[in-house]
XYZ file of N, CA and C in Angstrom:
372
model
N -17.709 -21.809 -2.722
C -16.584 -21.967 -2.487
C -16.970 -22.661 -0.868
N -15.975 -23.690 -0.543
C -16.329 -24.440 0.950
C -14.966 -24.398 1.125
N -14.734 -24.639 2.449
C -13.640 -25.173 3.110
C -13.620 -26.085 4.440
N -12.565 -27.032 4.701
C -12.865 -27.402 5.876
C -12.008 -27.044 7.067
N -12.710 -26.826 8.266
C -12.466 -26.403 9.511
C -12.133 -27.544 10.082
N -10.410 -27.521 10.412
C -9.526 -28.340 10.858
C -10.066 -28.519 12.631
N -10.607 -29.742 12.947
C -11.029 -29.904 14.417
C -10.112 -30.237 15.409
N -9.408 -29.141 16.197
C -8.450 -29.373 17.151
C -9.136 -28.829 18.411
N -9.959 -29.462 18.486
C -10.643 -28.730 20.212
C -9.742 -28.699 21.324
N -9.776 -27.778 22.450
C -9.252 -27.715 23.535
C -10.671 -27.178 24.224
N -10.226 -27.967 25.690
C -11.710 -27.896 26.366
C -10.555 -26.998 27.909
N -11.393 -25.986 28.503
C -10.863 -25.309 29.546
C -11.284 -25.815 30.632
N -10.884 -26.280 32.015
C -11.944 -26.113 33.346
C -11.369 -25.329 34.153
N -12.892 -24.692 34.551
C -12.904 -23.839 35.169
C -13.414 -24.252 36.639
N -13.188 -23.693 38.187
C -13.997 -24.045 38.961
C -14.367 -22.817 39.359
N -16.065 -22.907 39.605
C -16.843 -21.672 40.338
C -16.863 -22.495 41.569
N -17.728 -21.218 41.954
C -17.935 -20.534 43.829
C -18.202 -21.835 44.530
N -18.963 -23.032 43.774
C -19.290 -24.034 44.456
C -18.348 -24.962 44.613
N -17.229 -24.994 43.960
C -16.045 -25.751 43.763
C -16.286 -26.901 42.834
N -17.363 -26.612 42.072
C -17.907 -27.506 40.854
C -16.484 -27.089 39.468
N -16.328 -28.048 38.789
C -15.620 -27.947 37.700
C -16.443 -27.806 36.706
N -16.341 -26.289 36.054
C -17.043 -26.331 34.741
C -16.194 -26.705 33.717
N -16.737 -27.074 32.406
C -15.501 -27.493 31.396
C -16.392 -26.347 30.163
N -14.929 -25.737 29.244
C -15.949 -24.786 28.282
C -14.905 -25.632 27.303
N -15.506 -25.728 26.042
C -14.957 -26.106 25.104
C -14.348 -25.139 24.016
N -13.350 -25.372 23.640
C -12.873 -23.898 22.213
C -12.477 -24.615 21.387
N -13.505 -24.767 20.589
C -13.256 -25.655 19.338
C -12.008 -24.495 18.291
N -12.021 -23.410 18.391
C -11.564 -22.709 17.540
C -9.959 -21.978 17.994
N -10.002 -22.704 19.060
C -8.593 -21.722 19.854
C -7.267 -22.196 19.020
N -7.120 -22.872 17.861
C -6.007 -22.926 16.786
C -6.007 -21.630 15.969
N -7.189 -21.243 15.749
C -7.633 -19.817 14.862
C -6.632 -18.680 15.704
N -6.336 -18.774 16.732
C -5.682 -17.551 17.443
C -3.997 -17.368 17.082
N -3.543 -18.765 16.737
C -2.563 -18.460 16.194
C -2.166 -17.974 14.893
N -1.383 -16.664 14.477
C -1.346 -16.436 12.985
C -0.281 -16.988 12.232
N 0.345 -17.390 12.998
C 1.309 -18.195 12.198
C 1.048 -19.784 11.445
N -0.112 -20.322 12.233
C -0.372 -21.660 11.953
C -0.772 -21.546 10.572
N -0.429 -22.522 9.632
C -0.836 -22.564 8.335
C -2.225 -22.884 7.820
N -2.749 -23.201 9.049
C -4.235 -23.772 8.635
C -5.135 -22.314 8.891
N -4.373 -21.422 9.664
C -5.354 -20.470 9.984
C -5.263 -19.288 8.900
N -3.962 -19.103 8.147
C -3.834 -18.197 7.020
C -4.880 -18.723 5.743
N -4.762 -20.118 5.906
C -5.609 -20.454 4.877
C -7.016 -20.166 5.082
N -7.614 -20.398 5.757
C -8.933 -20.201 6.402
C -9.300 -18.642 6.246
N -8.367 -18.056 6.589
C -8.231 -16.207 6.788
C -8.633 -16.040 5.086
N -7.756 -16.657 4.440
C -7.563 -15.974 2.707
C -9.199 -16.582 2.544
N -9.434 -17.818 2.289
C -10.570 -18.035 2.317
C -11.854 -17.754 2.237
N -11.811 -17.219 3.386
C -13.244 -16.446 4.092
C -13.291 -15.084 3.471
N -11.814 -14.346 3.500
C -11.608 -13.403 2.379
C -12.152 -13.056 1.479
N -11.755 -14.361 0.635
C -12.618 -14.541 -0.770
C -13.904 -14.341 -0.932
N -14.814 -15.039 0.017
C -16.282 -15.370 0.560
C -16.648 -13.997 0.575
N -15.878 -13.040 1.557
C -16.364 -11.922 2.139
C -16.561 -10.897 0.472
N -15.690 -10.930 0.221
C -15.133 -9.818 -1.270
C -16.011 -10.458 -1.948
N -16.382 -11.314 -2.182
C -17.572 -11.807 -3.201
C -18.918 -11.228 -2.736
N -19.253 -11.213 -1.663
C -20.736 -10.252 -1.243
C -20.177 -8.472 -1.345
N -19.315 -8.233 -0.765
C -18.794 -6.887 -0.647
C -18.983 -6.399 -1.877
N -18.414 -6.901 -3.000
C -18.171 -6.412 -4.091
C -19.542 -6.296 -5.123
N -20.664 -6.683 -4.043
C -22.043 -6.519 -4.975
C -22.756 -5.903 -4.242
N -21.969 -4.863 -3.627
C -22.936 -3.449 -3.186
C -23.096 -2.723 -3.770
N -24.136 -1.974 -4.378
C -24.099 -0.874 -5.332
C -23.679 0.253 -5.096
N -23.894 0.613 -3.571
C -23.408 2.032 -3.223
C -22.118 2.048 -2.603
N -21.336 0.406 -2.720
C -20.004 0.923 -1.870
C -19.146 1.917 -2.314
N -18.938 1.841 -3.408
C -17.697 2.908 -3.830
C -18.074 4.579 -3.531
N -19.795 5.181 -3.704
C -20.073 6.255 -3.177
C -19.722 6.220 -1.654
N -20.154 5.106 -1.083
C -20.390 5.241 0.800
C -18.582 5.317 1.185
N -17.587 4.706 0.302
C -16.287 4.905 0.898
C -15.976 6.487 0.475
N -16.192 6.784 -0.535
C -16.040 8.137 -0.995
C -16.574 9.098 -0.127
N -17.297 9.108 0.817
C -17.960 9.787 1.617
C -17.545 9.625 2.946
N -16.959 8.489 3.157
C -16.125 8.527 4.705
C -14.754 8.976 4.374
N -14.355 8.702 3.204
C -12.872 9.382 2.859
C -12.783 10.876 3.051
N -14.107 11.584 2.720
C -14.437 13.007 2.579
C -14.288 13.172 4.463
N -15.582 12.345 4.990
C -15.628 12.865 6.544
C -14.238 12.603 7.596
N -13.294 11.950 6.756
C -12.146 11.532 7.584
C -10.994 12.424 7.173
N -11.230 13.373 6.074
C -9.934 13.962 5.422
C -10.088 15.131 6.406
N -10.121 15.061 7.956
C -9.832 16.564 8.741
C -8.466 16.374 9.684
N -7.719 17.465 9.447
C -6.915 17.420 10.623
C -7.493 17.183 11.963
N -6.118 16.516 12.627
C -6.245 16.169 13.701
C -5.400 16.243 15.071
N -5.328 17.339 15.786
C -4.573 17.460 16.859
C -4.716 17.057 18.064
N -3.648 16.291 19.014
C -3.891 16.111 20.623
C -3.421 17.420 21.176
N -3.969 17.076 22.333
C -3.554 18.250 23.325
C -2.207 18.310 23.303
N -1.224 19.660 23.619
C 0.085 19.257 23.970
C 0.357 19.369 25.401
N 1.588 18.163 25.538
C 1.748 17.963 26.765
C 3.386 18.825 27.169
N 3.368 19.823 28.177
C 4.530 20.621 28.156
C 5.426 19.464 29.599
N 6.561 19.403 28.881
C 7.878 18.277 29.702
C 8.763 19.333 30.493
N 9.432 18.677 31.196
C 10.424 19.154 31.975
C 11.085 20.242 31.389
N 11.655 20.098 29.934
C 12.601 20.512 29.169
C 12.036 22.044 28.807
N 10.855 22.065 29.211
C 9.543 23.587 28.793
C 9.145 23.656 27.412
N 9.333 22.075 26.927
C 9.049 22.196 25.556
C 7.594 21.768 25.469
N 7.130 21.752 24.420
C 5.845 20.621 24.150
C 5.576 20.118 23.290
N 4.631 18.794 23.110
C 4.732 17.470 22.474
C 3.274 17.506 22.176
N 3.162 17.002 21.003
C 1.739 16.858 21.159
C 2.069 15.919 19.112
N 0.813 15.078 19.073
C 0.514 14.177 17.693
C -0.680 15.044 17.007
N 0.109 14.995 15.478
C -0.992 15.586 14.644
C -1.284 14.727 13.229
N -2.295 14.701 12.799
C -2.396 14.076 11.387
C -3.063 15.050 10.872
N -2.600 15.278 9.658
C -3.096 16.183 8.544
C -4.508 15.446 7.771
N -4.985 14.569 8.020
C -5.974 14.233 7.313
C -6.213 12.609 7.611
N -5.401 12.188 6.253
C -5.684 10.832 5.646
C -4.349 10.029 5.562
N -3.229 10.557 6.675
C -2.255 10.184 6.959
C -2.690 8.491 7.728
N -1.633 7.652 7.586
C -1.969 6.396 8.142
C -1.542 6.470 9.574
N -0.577 7.080 10.233
C -0.291 7.259 11.454
C -0.219 9.128 11.676
N -0.082 9.091 13.146
C 0.058 10.416 13.560
C 1.426 10.759 13.883
N 1.649 11.838 13.112
C 3.173 12.161 13.665
C 3.242 13.217 14.865
N 4.387 12.942 15.522
C 5.124 13.724 16.866
C 5.624 14.649 16.801
N 5.414 15.803 17.235
C 5.693 16.799 17.101
C 6.518 17.218 18.374
N 7.681 18.691 18.182
C 7.814 19.189 19.219
C 7.831 20.783 19.105
N 7.458 21.417 19.994
C 6.977 22.846 19.904
C 7.878 23.792 21.152
N 8.496 24.634 20.707
C 8.875 25.861 21.868
C 8.167 26.416 22.822
N 7.170 26.792 22.196
C 6.158 27.794 22.738
C 4.661 27.292 21.927
N 3.829 27.542 23.107
C 2.261 27.455 22.445
C 1.879 28.276 21.881
N 2.742 29.709 22.076
C 2.683 30.928 21.406
C 2.947 30.965 19.799
N 3.747 29.552 19.682
C 4.337 29.296 17.899
C 3.246 28.646 17.079
N 3.051 29.006 15.779
C 2.341 28.228 14.903
C 2.732 27.113 15.112
N 1.815 25.836 14.963
C 2.074 24.758 14.903
C 3.425 24.461 13.155
N 3.096 25.501 12.326
C 3.995 25.211 11.162
C 5.271 25.632 11.462
N 5.533 26.042 12.901
C 6.922 25.857 13.180
C 7.435 25.047 14.362
N 6.895 23.878 14.372
C 7.094 22.682 15.249
C 8.313 21.773 14.562
N 8.929 21.051 15.375
C 9.804 20.167 14.933
C 9.202 18.516 14.656
N 9.548 17.909 13.773
C 9.070 16.576 13.760
C 10.000 15.835 14.203
N 9.462 15.107 15.475
C 10.211 14.170 16.078
C 10.539 12.617 15.183
N 9.030 12.265 15.266
C 8.947 11.191 14.657
C 7.681 11.386 13.703
N 8.007 10.504 12.533
C 6.927 10.306 11.265
C 6.978 9.206 10.951
N 5.976 7.963 11.597
C 6.232 6.772 10.855
C 5.206 6.388 9.682
N 4.859 7.305 9.176
C 4.309 7.243 7.664
C 5.741 7.462 6.627
N 6.725 7.722 7.433
C 8.199 7.966 6.382
C 9.179 6.294 6.495
N 8.354 5.590 7.400
C 9.718 4.554 7.562
C 9.591 3.237 7.150
N 8.721 3.248 6.096
C 8.380 2.148 4.905
C 8.428 2.473 3.524
């Protein structure tokens, strides 16, 4: 598969310490705009090309299985005591997409007694 890269060159001039202007060409500036139709087209075409190579890796499934095992561990941030005398922290049970924000009355209580304040995993 091949695709045409649109040439929308941009140049920036910078003054160096000796007061000489240095011109830097930025031929791919247009790719920085995610809403530009050509950017989306190029990204889609690049994805197809990349997936063609990645799907040929014989150990890919086993590798991702191993990564999933390694990352499936609970993660807990350090609790932060606030002026209201309560503690706040983030926790992720392992493979949650986002950490959950909790409130706890006392550090002597179990994390199972904490109240969920924000769980971004339930937003969608």
